[in-house]
Every structure is written in structure tokens, then in C-alpha cells.
């Protein structure tokens, strides 16, 4: 007969014949119980293969309802929108969100986690900088607090990651652009600040090759979070030099695309796919302003609500039960093509 799975401390206390307070006392400090009791508990632990959820124990001791939410830059409307949805989900579940921005600075991400540690947050939802984040520091934080990553992933860090399937979403856009006109070139930053950028470039190359097309990648010089300015200046330079071999440009994100739309307007170039248009421009993310550009931007919509809800409810699952996630969970939601006038 299969061994019964012990789900929480109450069940372990019942099957081991030891009182719940004594079991809890042991897990808080093994030396605080008598040697004979300690041996009995350790024998029962081995027999029933029970591993207590340290996070739930800490939660019970602190009785905090604070949830830390850390994003790279709240000035970016993408992160402000997804953070808003995370906040609402936390409030609806009875938690108090503490929203912190790292202002585009990985060092401030470290400071934000340090602040949440001192505030004894019950758990944290982190949209990290990816390779620019201090992985060892985040791992140390994870050892003491439940941590769920969203938007950008750090391999092997956190109890779970929730984001968008960039391979699927970029392939969806490339397929549409190839089907509806000339195949797209790809415009990105030379020094991207978000790890999703690299995944999107790789996905673009793979998708173009699947469609029997040659990839063409163009990179913008510039660093930081002023994507619209970089897209306008660098995209405008490339448009003026007439370097794109096709009349279609897929930008790595909507903010670069918005900048390129501005540059095209300044150069007197009509954007779209109707007669008389010079170039098609598309983006990715469904930026909150993308529907109001001129012309409205064709893009990929990320499922903000699904990402926010899955991230917070995964974190709540760790907090509100005494059951650890046996394996790190990764959930990727598919993007949705939004066809507008720019492509």
C-alpha cells in the first residue's frame, strides 16, 4: 500500500502521536524539546518523509499580510499596468501590497529586497532585471521568503516564474507579417535592459528561418529605459539611411516602435500597408498607449491579467498552506496578435 502523504503539521502531529504545539516548538528550535521527544519526532519525520514548509511557519510567527511587489521601473507603463493588476489581486485576497520600483537600477533592486526583509514581508513578487540581477543575493532572499518571479526569468530562482511565451508570440507576429506583406526586419537595442529582448531576437531568427526567409537584425546604440527616445533617434537614423532591405520592421518592444513611428513622421514617411505607405512598423507588448499612436500600432498583447493572477495565487498557495512546491513551476501564457493600421 502506498504511504500516505502528510500535507501539513497537523497531520504529522496526528500520525506521530505528538502534540501540535510540541511539533511546532521542535521545528522552531529542536533543542527546546526533551531529547527523548526530539528523537521520537525525528524518527517520525524519517518514517513519514514529511518536510515542513518553512515559509508557512515563518508566516504564522510574523502574522504579516504584507506582500512585496518589485518591478524594474514604474515609469514604464507596461510595468505600471501589470503592477496595478498585481496590487488589485493582492488586495482582493486580503493582503497589503508594498509596491517598489528599482528605477532601472539593479543595485536598487538589491536595496528593495533588503527593505522587504527588514519589513518582514510575507512573500515577494519580483520582476527582475534577469542577468543584471544579483542572482546570489536573490537566492539568499529566496531561502528566507517565498518568492515568485514574473515577466523576466532567472533560471532556478524562486518558487515559480510566470510570463509570456516569447517564442510563440514572436512567431505569431512574424507569420502574420510575412503573410500580409514583405518579411520583417528586426529592430532592437544593442544593450537590452530586459532579458525578454534576447528571447525575442532568438525567436525572430528561428521563425524567419522556418518561413524560408533571411533574418535581418538592426541594433540601436543606447542604454537605459528611454526606449522611445532611442527608437526615434536610432530608428530615424536607420530609416534616413534606407538600410532596411524590406519595407517591414518588427521592433523588439512597443516603446521602440513608438519612437520609430515618431521618426517616420518627422521624415515624412507614411506608415501602414495601404497604397502610398512607405513602411510597416510592428511591436510587442500591447503598450497601454499603442492603440493611440498615429497610426495605431500593430502589436502582440501579453495577457496582463492572467500573468498577474497566476503569480499572486501561486504565491498565496505557498503562504496559506503548509505544502512546499515540490518542483519550481514555470507558466508561460501565449500572446495575442493585435492588428492595427501600422502593419
mmCIF file of C-alpha atoms in Angstrom:
data_model
loop_
_atom_site.group_PDB
_atom_site.id
_atom_site.type_symbol
_atom_site.label_atom_id
_atom_site.label_comp_id
_atom_site.label_asym_id
_atom_site.label_seq_id
_atom_site.Cartn_x
_atom_site.Cartn_y
_atom_site.Cartn_z
ATOM 1 C CA UNK A 1 0.000 0.000 0.000
ATOM 2 C CA UNK A 2 1.304 3.473 -0.919
ATOM 3 C CA UNK A 3 2.474 5.554 2.008
ATOM 4 C CA UNK A 4 0.015 8.243 2.993
ATOM 5 C CA UNK A 5 1.214 11.712 2.056
ATOM 6 C CA UNK A 6 1.459 14.107 5.008
ATOM 7 C CA UNK A 7 0.260 17.542 3.874
ATOM 8 C CA UNK A 8 0.759 19.736 6.937
ATOM 9 C CA UNK A 9 1.960 19.913 10.508
ATOM 10 C CA UNK A 10 -1.434 18.984 11.986
ATOM 11 C CA UNK A 11 -1.483 15.714 10.055
ATOM 12 C CA UNK A 12 2.092 14.965 11.029
ATOM 13 C CA UNK A 13 1.306 15.551 14.698
ATOM 14 C CA UNK A 14 -1.703 13.226 14.469
ATOM 15 C CA UNK A 15 0.120 10.298 12.813
ATOM 16 C CA UNK A 16 3.207 10.644 15.021
ATOM 17 C CA UNK A 17 1.254 10.826 18.279
ATOM 18 C CA UNK A 18 2.932 14.086 19.320
ATOM 19 C CA UNK A 19 1.030 17.238 20.190
ATOM 20 C CA UNK A 20 0.868 20.005 17.584
ATOM 21 C CA UNK A 21 2.437 22.634 19.931
ATOM 22 C CA UNK A 22 5.356 20.290 20.683
ATOM 23 C CA UNK A 23 5.934 19.622 16.999
ATOM 24 C CA UNK A 24 5.842 23.349 16.267
ATOM 25 C CA UNK A 25 8.246 24.013 19.137
ATOM 26 C CA UNK A 26 10.659 21.432 17.721
ATOM 27 C CA UNK A 27 10.640 22.966 14.251
ATOM 28 C CA UNK A 28 11.291 26.424 15.695
ATOM 29 C CA UNK A 29 14.160 25.151 17.867
ATOM 30 C CA UNK A 30 14.971 21.407 18.086
ATOM 31 C CA UNK A 31 16.942 21.908 21.313
ATOM 32 C CA UNK A 32 13.883 23.361 23.025
ATOM 33 C CA UNK A 33 12.272 19.916 23.454
ATOM 34 C CA UNK A 34 13.487 16.973 25.528
ATOM 35 C CA UNK A 35 15.978 14.605 23.927
ATOM 36 C CA UNK A 36 13.531 11.680 24.014
ATOM 37 C CA UNK A 37 10.817 13.780 22.359
ATOM 38 C CA UNK A 38 13.281 15.069 19.783
ATOM 39 C CA UNK A 39 14.279 11.518 18.867
ATOM 40 C CA UNK A 40 10.642 10.482 18.569
ATOM 41 C CA UNK A 41 9.898 13.392 16.252
ATOM 42 C CA UNK A 42 12.952 12.742 14.083
ATOM 43 C CA UNK A 43 12.043 9.056 13.788
ATOM 44 C CA UNK A 44 8.527 10.039 12.699
ATOM 45 C CA UNK A 45 9.916 12.533 10.176
ATOM 46 C CA UNK A 46 12.013 9.824 8.577
ATOM 47 C CA UNK A 47 9.197 7.290 8.639
ATOM 48 C CA UNK A 48 6.613 9.576 7.037
ATOM 49 C CA UNK A 49 9.019 11.536 4.799
ATOM 50 C CA UNK A 50 7.493 14.831 5.950
ATOM 51 C CA UNK A 51 9.211 18.155 5.209
ATOM 52 C CA UNK A 52 7.609 21.179 6.872
ATOM 53 C CA UNK A 53 7.013 24.367 4.935
ATOM 54 C CA UNK A 54 9.440 26.835 6.498
ATOM 55 C CA UNK A 55 7.659 29.706 4.763
ATOM 56 C CA UNK A 56 4.318 28.836 6.352
ATOM 57 C CA UNK A 57 5.984 28.536 9.775
ATOM 58 C CA UNK A 58 7.507 31.979 9.384
ATOM 59 C CA UNK A 59 4.173 33.336 8.213
ATOM 60 C CA UNK A 60 2.470 32.024 11.349
ATOM 61 C CA UNK A 61 5.119 33.598 13.569
ATOM 62 C CA UNK A 62 5.015 37.004 11.879
ATOM 63 C CA UNK A 63 1.276 37.159 11.156
ATOM 64 C CA UNK A 64 2.075 39.704 8.452
ATOM 65 C CA UNK A 65 -0.166 40.370 5.485
ATOM 66 C CA UNK A 66 2.360 42.454 3.558
ATOM 67 C CA UNK A 67 3.288 41.346 0.035
ATOM 68 C CA UNK A 68 6.294 42.966 -1.621
ATOM 69 C CA UNK A 69 5.948 43.769 -5.339
ATOM 70 C CA UNK A 70 9.204 44.840 -7.029
ATOM 71 C CA UNK A 71 9.369 45.968 -10.673
ATOM 72 C CA UNK A 72 12.324 47.343 -12.689
ATOM 73 C CA UNK A 73 10.785 50.720 -13.452
ATOM 74 C CA UNK A 74 7.314 52.041 -12.597
ATOM 75 C CA UNK A 75 7.797 54.869 -15.094
ATOM 76 C CA UNK A 76 7.417 52.193 -17.788
ATOM 77 C CA UNK A 77 3.661 51.969 -18.490
ATOM 78 C CA UNK A 78 3.980 48.213 -19.108
ATOM 79 C CA UNK A 79 5.192 47.607 -15.557
ATOM 80 C CA UNK A 80 2.812 50.134 -14.029
ATOM 81 C CA UNK A 81 -0.100 48.334 -15.684
ATOM 82 C CA UNK A 82 0.919 44.834 -14.650
ATOM 83 C CA UNK A 83 1.836 46.076 -11.145
ATOM 84 C CA UNK A 84 -1.619 47.642 -10.874
ATOM 85 C CA UNK A 85 -3.231 44.301 -11.623
ATOM 86 C CA UNK A 86 -0.952 42.529 -9.127
ATOM 87 C CA UNK A 87 -1.884 45.110 -6.493
ATOM 88 C CA UNK A 88 -5.597 44.581 -7.078
ATOM 89 C CA UNK A 89 -5.235 40.801 -6.864
ATOM 90 C CA UNK A 90 -3.358 41.127 -3.549
ATOM 91 C CA UNK A 91 -5.954 43.494 -2.093
ATOM 92 C CA UNK A 92 -8.813 41.253 -3.192
ATOM 93 C CA UNK A 93 -7.177 38.334 -1.362
ATOM 94 C CA UNK A 94 -6.823 40.371 1.828
ATOM 95 C CA UNK A 95 -3.130 41.207 1.566
ATOM 96 C CA UNK A 96 -1.432 44.603 1.711
ATOM 97 C CA UNK A 97 0.870 45.163 -1.307
ATOM 98 C CA UNK A 98 4.082 47.146 -0.885
ATOM 99 C CA UNK A 99 4.953 48.348 -4.390
ATOM 100 C CA UNK A 100 8.611 49.222 -5.028
ATOM 101 C CA UNK A 101 10.380 50.375 -8.201
ATOM 102 C CA UNK A 102 14.048 49.705 -8.898
ATOM 103 C CA UNK A 103 14.143 52.730 -11.242
ATOM 104 C CA UNK A 104 16.139 50.869 -13.873
ATOM 105 C CA UNK A 105 18.987 50.238 -11.428
ATOM 106 C CA UNK A 106 19.924 46.644 -10.446
ATOM 107 C CA UNK A 107 21.569 47.958 -7.270
ATOM 108 C CA UNK A 108 18.233 49.419 -6.208
ATOM 109 C CA UNK A 109 16.642 46.008 -6.788
ATOM 110 C CA UNK A 110 19.043 44.713 -4.128
ATOM 111 C CA UNK A 111 18.111 47.580 -1.807
ATOM 112 C CA UNK A 112 14.407 46.900 -2.324
ATOM 113 C CA UNK A 113 14.818 43.257 -1.309
ATOM 114 C CA UNK A 114 16.809 44.357 1.741
ATOM 115 C CA UNK A 115 13.984 46.720 2.697
ATOM 116 C CA UNK A 116 11.379 43.974 2.327
ATOM 117 C CA UNK A 117 13.488 41.709 4.508
ATOM 118 C CA UNK A 118 13.509 44.323 7.285
ATOM 119 C CA UNK A 119 9.754 44.829 6.848
ATOM 120 C CA UNK A 120 9.280 41.055 7.228
ATOM 121 C CA UNK A 121 7.155 40.757 4.114
ATOM 122 C CA UNK A 122 5.100 37.573 3.988
ATOM 123 C CA UNK A 123 6.272 36.979 0.428
ATOM 124 C CA UNK A 124 7.529 38.801 -2.650
ATOM 125 C CA UNK A 125 6.575 39.083 -6.315
ATOM 126 C CA UNK A 126 9.635 40.163 -8.302
ATOM 127 C CA UNK A 127 10.003 41.274 -11.911
ATOM 128 C CA UNK A 128 13.809 41.079 -12.026
ATOM 129 C CA UNK A 129 16.442 42.517 -14.344
ATOM 130 C CA UNK A 130 17.407 38.967 -15.300
ATOM 131 C CA UNK A 131 21.136 38.603 -15.984
ATOM 132 C CA UNK A 132 21.726 42.047 -14.429
ATOM 133 C CA UNK A 133 20.160 40.979 -11.141
ATOM 134 C CA UNK A 134 22.413 39.771 -8.328
ATOM 135 C CA UNK A 135 21.472 36.106 -8.553
ATOM 136 C CA UNK A 136 23.271 35.025 -5.373
ATOM 137 C CA UNK A 137 21.549 37.750 -3.375
ATOM 138 C CA UNK A 138 18.143 36.817 -4.766
ATOM 139 C CA UNK A 139 18.814 33.157 -3.969
ATOM 140 C CA UNK A 140 19.702 34.110 -0.390
ATOM 141 C CA UNK A 141 16.471 36.072 -0.119
ATOM 142 C CA UNK A 142 14.531 33.122 -1.515
ATOM 143 C CA UNK A 143 15.846 30.884 1.268
ATOM 144 C CA UNK A 144 14.002 33.003 3.840
ATOM 145 C CA UNK A 145 10.953 34.323 1.981
ATOM 146 C CA UNK A 146 8.535 32.888 -0.592
ATOM 147 C CA UNK A 147 9.478 34.401 -3.950
ATOM 148 C CA UNK A 148 7.641 34.275 -7.283
ATOM 149 C CA UNK A 149 9.160 35.863 -10.399
ATOM 150 C CA UNK A 150 7.114 37.396 -13.194
ATOM 151 C CA UNK A 151 7.796 38.945 -16.609
ATOM 152 C CA UNK A 152 11.539 38.124 -16.635
ATOM 153 C CA UNK A 153 13.019 34.823 -15.524
ATOM 154 C CA UNK A 154 16.175 33.923 -13.606
ATOM 155 C CA UNK A 155 16.860 30.228 -14.096
ATOM 156 C CA UNK A 156 16.445 28.195 -10.918
ATOM 157 C CA UNK A 157 15.439 31.132 -8.731
ATOM 158 C CA UNK A 158 12.163 31.445 -6.846
ATOM 159 C CA UNK A 159 9.340 29.021 -6.217
ATOM 160 C CA UNK A 160 7.802 29.848 -9.606
ATOM 161 C CA UNK A 161 8.010 32.019 -12.717
ATOM 162 C CA UNK A 162 5.081 33.455 -14.680
ATOM 163 C CA UNK A 163 5.488 35.240 -18.002
ATOM 164 C CA UNK A 164 4.773 35.340 -21.726
ATOM 165 C CA UNK A 165 5.775 32.701 -24.255
ATOM 166 C CA UNK A 166 8.021 34.895 -26.407
ATOM 167 C CA UNK A 167 8.711 32.081 -28.865
ATOM 168 C CA UNK A 168 5.005 31.703 -29.590
ATOM 169 C CA UNK A 169 4.241 35.417 -29.659
ATOM 170 C CA UNK A 170 7.097 36.430 -31.973
ATOM 171 C CA UNK A 171 6.348 33.532 -34.314
ATOM 172 C CA UNK A 172 2.713 34.661 -34.438
ATOM 173 C CA UNK A 173 3.777 38.164 -35.455
ATOM 174 C CA UNK A 174 6.379 37.018 -37.992
ATOM 175 C CA UNK A 175 3.856 34.681 -39.606
ATOM 176 C CA UNK A 176 1.325 37.495 -39.917
ATOM 177 C CA UNK A 177 3.825 39.999 -41.338
ATOM 178 C CA UNK A 178 5.167 37.502 -43.888
ATOM 179 C CA UNK A 179 1.637 36.555 -44.909
ATOM 180 C CA UNK A 180 0.387 40.132 -45.244
ATOM 181 C CA UNK A 181 3.394 41.752 -46.933
ATOM 182 C CA UNK A 182 7.166 41.773 -47.095
ATOM 183 C CA UNK A 183 9.015 39.786 -44.385
ATOM 184 C CA UNK A 184 10.090 41.826 -41.360
ATOM 185 C CA UNK A 185 13.479 43.100 -40.295
ATOM 186 C CA UNK A 186 14.074 43.119 -36.534
ATOM 187 C CA UNK A 187 14.950 46.297 -34.623
ATOM 188 C CA UNK A 188 16.302 46.008 -31.067
ATOM 189 C CA UNK A 189 18.633 47.677 -28.586
ATOM 190 C CA UNK A 190 22.285 46.709 -28.746
ATOM 191 C CA UNK A 191 22.414 46.616 -24.951
ATOM 192 C CA UNK A 192 18.944 45.459 -23.864
ATOM 193 C CA UNK A 193 17.854 46.021 -20.268
ATOM 194 C CA UNK A 194 15.283 43.232 -20.220
ATOM 195 C CA UNK A 195 16.133 39.529 -20.733
ATOM 196 C CA UNK A 196 12.991 39.090 -22.836
ATOM 197 C CA UNK A 197 14.753 41.017 -25.617
ATOM 198 C CA UNK A 198 17.250 38.212 -26.225
ATOM 199 C CA UNK A 199 14.478 35.607 -26.291
ATOM 200 C CA UNK A 200 12.571 37.666 -28.830
ATOM 201 C CA UNK A 201 15.615 38.015 -31.080
ATOM 202 C CA UNK A 202 16.202 34.264 -30.975
ATOM 203 C CA UNK A 203 12.517 33.618 -31.643
ATOM 204 C CA UNK A 204 12.591 36.024 -34.619
ATOM 205 C CA UNK A 205 15.584 34.267 -36.190
ATOM 206 C CA UNK A 206 14.030 30.822 -35.733
ATOM 207 C CA UNK A 207 10.666 31.948 -37.082
ATOM 208 C CA UNK A 208 12.143 33.624 -40.166
ATOM 209 C CA UNK A 209 14.134 30.513 -40.960
ATOM 210 C CA UNK A 210 11.014 28.361 -40.603
ATOM 211 C CA UNK A 211 9.278 30.619 -43.102
ATOM 212 C CA UNK A 212 12.183 30.329 -45.532
ATOM 213 C CA UNK A 213 13.211 33.950 -45.039
ATOM 214 C CA UNK A 214 16.562 35.528 -44.249
ATOM 215 C CA UNK A 215 16.695 37.279 -40.849
ATOM 216 C CA UNK A 216 17.848 40.907 -40.812
ATOM 217 C CA UNK A 217 18.699 42.332 -37.376
ATOM 218 C CA UNK A 218 19.414 46.006 -36.721
ATOM 219 C CA UNK A 219 20.536 47.271 -33.343
ATOM 220 C CA UNK A 220 20.165 50.671 -31.728
ATOM 221 C CA UNK A 221 23.032 52.216 -29.826
ATOM 222 C CA UNK A 222 21.927 53.443 -26.444
ATOM 223 C CA UNK A 223 21.362 52.220 -22.924
ATOM 224 C CA UNK A 224 18.740 52.722 -20.254
ATOM 225 C CA UNK A 225 14.968 52.935 -20.229
ATOM 226 C CA UNK A 226 14.421 55.848 -22.628
ATOM 227 C CA UNK A 227 13.170 53.439 -25.275
ATOM 228 C CA UNK A 228 11.027 55.961 -27.168
ATOM 229 C CA UNK A 229 13.937 58.378 -27.499
ATOM 230 C CA UNK A 230 16.285 55.586 -28.610
ATOM 231 C CA UNK A 231 13.702 54.301 -31.074
ATOM 232 C CA UNK A 232 13.212 57.780 -32.501
ATOM 233 C CA UNK A 233 16.895 58.674 -32.798
ATOM 234 C CA UNK A 234 18.357 55.334 -33.840
ATOM 235 C CA UNK A 235 15.297 54.166 -35.764
ATOM 236 C CA UNK A 236 15.161 57.514 -37.525
ATOM 237 C CA UNK A 237 18.829 57.240 -38.473
ATOM 238 C CA UNK A 238 18.282 53.796 -39.983
ATOM 239 C CA UNK A 239 15.180 54.965 -41.862
ATOM 240 C CA UNK A 240 17.009 58.011 -43.214
ATOM 241 C CA UNK A 241 19.922 55.835 -44.362
ATOM 242 C CA UNK A 242 17.453 53.480 -46.089
ATOM 243 C CA UNK A 243 19.238 50.410 -44.692
ATOM 244 C CA UNK A 244 16.233 48.121 -44.221
ATOM 245 C CA UNK A 245 16.118 45.559 -47.072
ATOM 246 C CA UNK A 246 12.322 45.198 -46.747
ATOM 247 C CA UNK A 247 9.562 47.685 -46.036
ATOM 248 C CA UNK A 248 8.585 45.991 -42.746
ATOM 249 C CA UNK A 249 10.177 46.433 -39.297
ATOM 250 C CA UNK A 250 9.324 44.396 -36.214
ATOM 251 C CA UNK A 251 10.525 46.216 -33.085
ATOM 252 C CA UNK A 252 11.553 44.261 -30.010
ATOM 253 C CA UNK A 253 9.029 46.175 -27.900
ATOM 254 C CA UNK A 254 6.293 48.740 -28.378
ATOM 255 C CA UNK A 255 8.239 51.605 -26.844
ATOM 256 C CA UNK A 256 10.958 51.299 -29.502
ATOM 257 C CA UNK A 257 8.210 51.080 -32.113
ATOM 258 C CA UNK A 258 6.536 54.251 -30.805
ATOM 259 C CA UNK A 259 9.863 56.052 -31.149
ATOM 260 C CA UNK A 260 10.281 54.777 -34.698
ATOM 261 C CA UNK A 261 6.755 55.939 -35.578
ATOM 262 C CA UNK A 262 7.746 59.422 -34.434
ATOM 263 C CA UNK A 263 10.905 59.278 -36.547
ATOM 264 C CA UNK A 264 8.961 58.180 -39.617
ATOM 265 C CA UNK A 265 6.567 61.092 -39.187
ATOM 266 C CA UNK A 266 9.489 63.502 -38.928
ATOM 267 C CA UNK A 267 10.931 62.113 -42.154
ATOM 268 C CA UNK A 268 7.624 62.462 -43.974
ATOM 269 C CA UNK A 269 7.228 58.681 -44.332
ATOM 270 C CA UNK A 270 3.716 57.227 -44.279
ATOM 271 C CA UNK A 271 3.386 54.145 -42.071
ATOM 272 C CA UNK A 272 0.920 51.357 -42.870
ATOM 273 C CA UNK A 273 0.043 48.881 -45.581
ATOM 274 C CA UNK A 274 -2.371 50.864 -47.711
ATOM 275 C CA UNK A 275 -1.438 52.374 -51.066
ATOM 276 C CA UNK A 276 1.122 55.151 -50.777
ATOM 277 C CA UNK A 277 2.650 53.921 -47.496
ATOM 278 C CA UNK A 278 6.426 53.677 -47.274
ATOM 279 C CA UNK A 279 6.931 51.289 -44.353
ATOM 280 C CA UNK A 280 5.167 48.944 -41.964
ATOM 281 C CA UNK A 281 6.080 49.020 -38.254
ATOM 282 C CA UNK A 282 5.018 46.488 -35.600
ATOM 283 C CA UNK A 283 5.865 45.966 -31.953
ATOM 284 C CA UNK A 284 5.350 43.686 -28.976
ATOM 285 C CA UNK A 285 3.645 44.077 -25.564
ATOM 286 C CA UNK A 286 0.419 45.983 -26.374
ATOM 287 C CA UNK A 287 1.720 49.029 -24.529
ATOM 288 C CA UNK A 288 -1.209 50.959 -22.968
ATOM 289 C CA UNK A 289 -0.568 53.821 -25.442
ATOM 290 C CA UNK A 290 -0.102 51.668 -28.551
ATOM 291 C CA UNK A 291 -3.737 51.972 -29.621
ATOM 292 C CA UNK A 292 -3.451 55.782 -29.557
ATOM 293 C CA UNK A 293 -0.360 56.224 -31.749
ATOM 294 C CA UNK A 294 -0.659 57.557 -35.292
ATOM 295 C CA UNK A 295 -1.250 55.208 -36.931
ATOM 296 C CA UNK A 296 -2.326 52.758 -34.180
ATOM 297 C CA UNK A 297 0.390 50.156 -33.621
ATOM 298 C CA UNK A 298 0.117 46.517 -34.668
ATOM 299 C CA UNK A 299 1.474 44.500 -31.769
ATOM 300 C CA UNK A 300 1.311 41.415 -29.572
ATOM 301 C CA UNK A 301 -0.851 41.636 -26.450
ATOM 302 C CA UNK A 302 0.523 39.996 -23.349
ATOM 303 C CA UNK A 303 -2.133 38.639 -21.008
ATOM 304 C CA UNK A 304 -1.549 41.083 -18.142
ATOM 305 C CA UNK A 305 -4.432 39.801 -16.062
ATOM 306 C CA UNK A 306 -3.546 36.122 -16.398
ATOM 307 C CA UNK A 307 0.123 36.766 -15.556
ATOM 308 C CA UNK A 308 -0.778 38.871 -12.511
ATOM 309 C CA UNK A 309 -3.391 36.444 -11.202
ATOM 310 C CA UNK A 310 -1.242 33.343 -11.674
ATOM 311 C CA UNK A 311 1.745 34.999 -9.986
ATOM 312 C CA UNK A 312 -0.164 36.164 -6.909
ATOM 313 C CA UNK A 313 -2.182 32.986 -6.485
ATOM 314 C CA UNK A 314 0.932 30.839 -6.787
ATOM 315 C CA UNK A 315 2.481 32.918 -4.007
ATOM 316 C CA UNK A 316 -0.678 32.649 -1.894
ATOM 317 C CA UNK A 317 -0.612 28.891 -2.345
ATOM 318 C CA UNK A 318 2.789 28.782 -0.659
ATOM 319 C CA UNK A 319 1.766 31.204 2.078
ATOM 320 C CA UNK A 320 -1.603 29.818 3.050
ATOM 321 C CA UNK A 321 -0.820 26.116 3.118
ATOM 322 C CA UNK A 322 1.950 24.164 4.713
ATOM 323 C CA UNK A 323 2.859 22.427 1.485
ATOM 324 C CA UNK A 324 6.029 23.361 -0.357
ATOM 325 C CA UNK A 325 6.096 23.371 -4.150
ATOM 326 C CA UNK A 326 7.905 20.122 -4.907
ATOM 327 C CA UNK A 327 9.239 21.468 -8.205
ATOM 328 C CA UNK A 328 9.802 25.011 -9.413
ATOM 329 C CA UNK A 329 6.816 25.953 -11.544
ATOM 330 C CA UNK A 330 7.071 27.853 -14.812
ATOM 331 C CA UNK A 331 3.942 29.152 -16.514
ATOM 332 C CA UNK A 332 4.049 30.861 -19.902
ATOM 333 C CA UNK A 333 0.935 32.487 -21.373
ATOM 334 C CA UNK A 334 0.519 32.878 -25.113
ATOM 335 C CA UNK A 335 0.468 36.299 -26.742
ATOM 336 C CA UNK A 336 -2.405 37.544 -28.903
ATOM 337 C CA UNK A 337 -1.981 39.311 -32.238
ATOM 338 C CA UNK A 338 -3.477 42.815 -32.321
ATOM 339 C CA UNK A 339 -3.809 44.017 -35.923
ATOM 340 C CA UNK A 340 -3.935 47.784 -36.284
ATOM 341 C CA UNK A 341 -3.129 50.264 -39.052
ATOM 342 C CA UNK A 342 0.688 50.445 -38.708
ATOM 343 C CA UNK A 343 1.200 46.998 -40.287
#
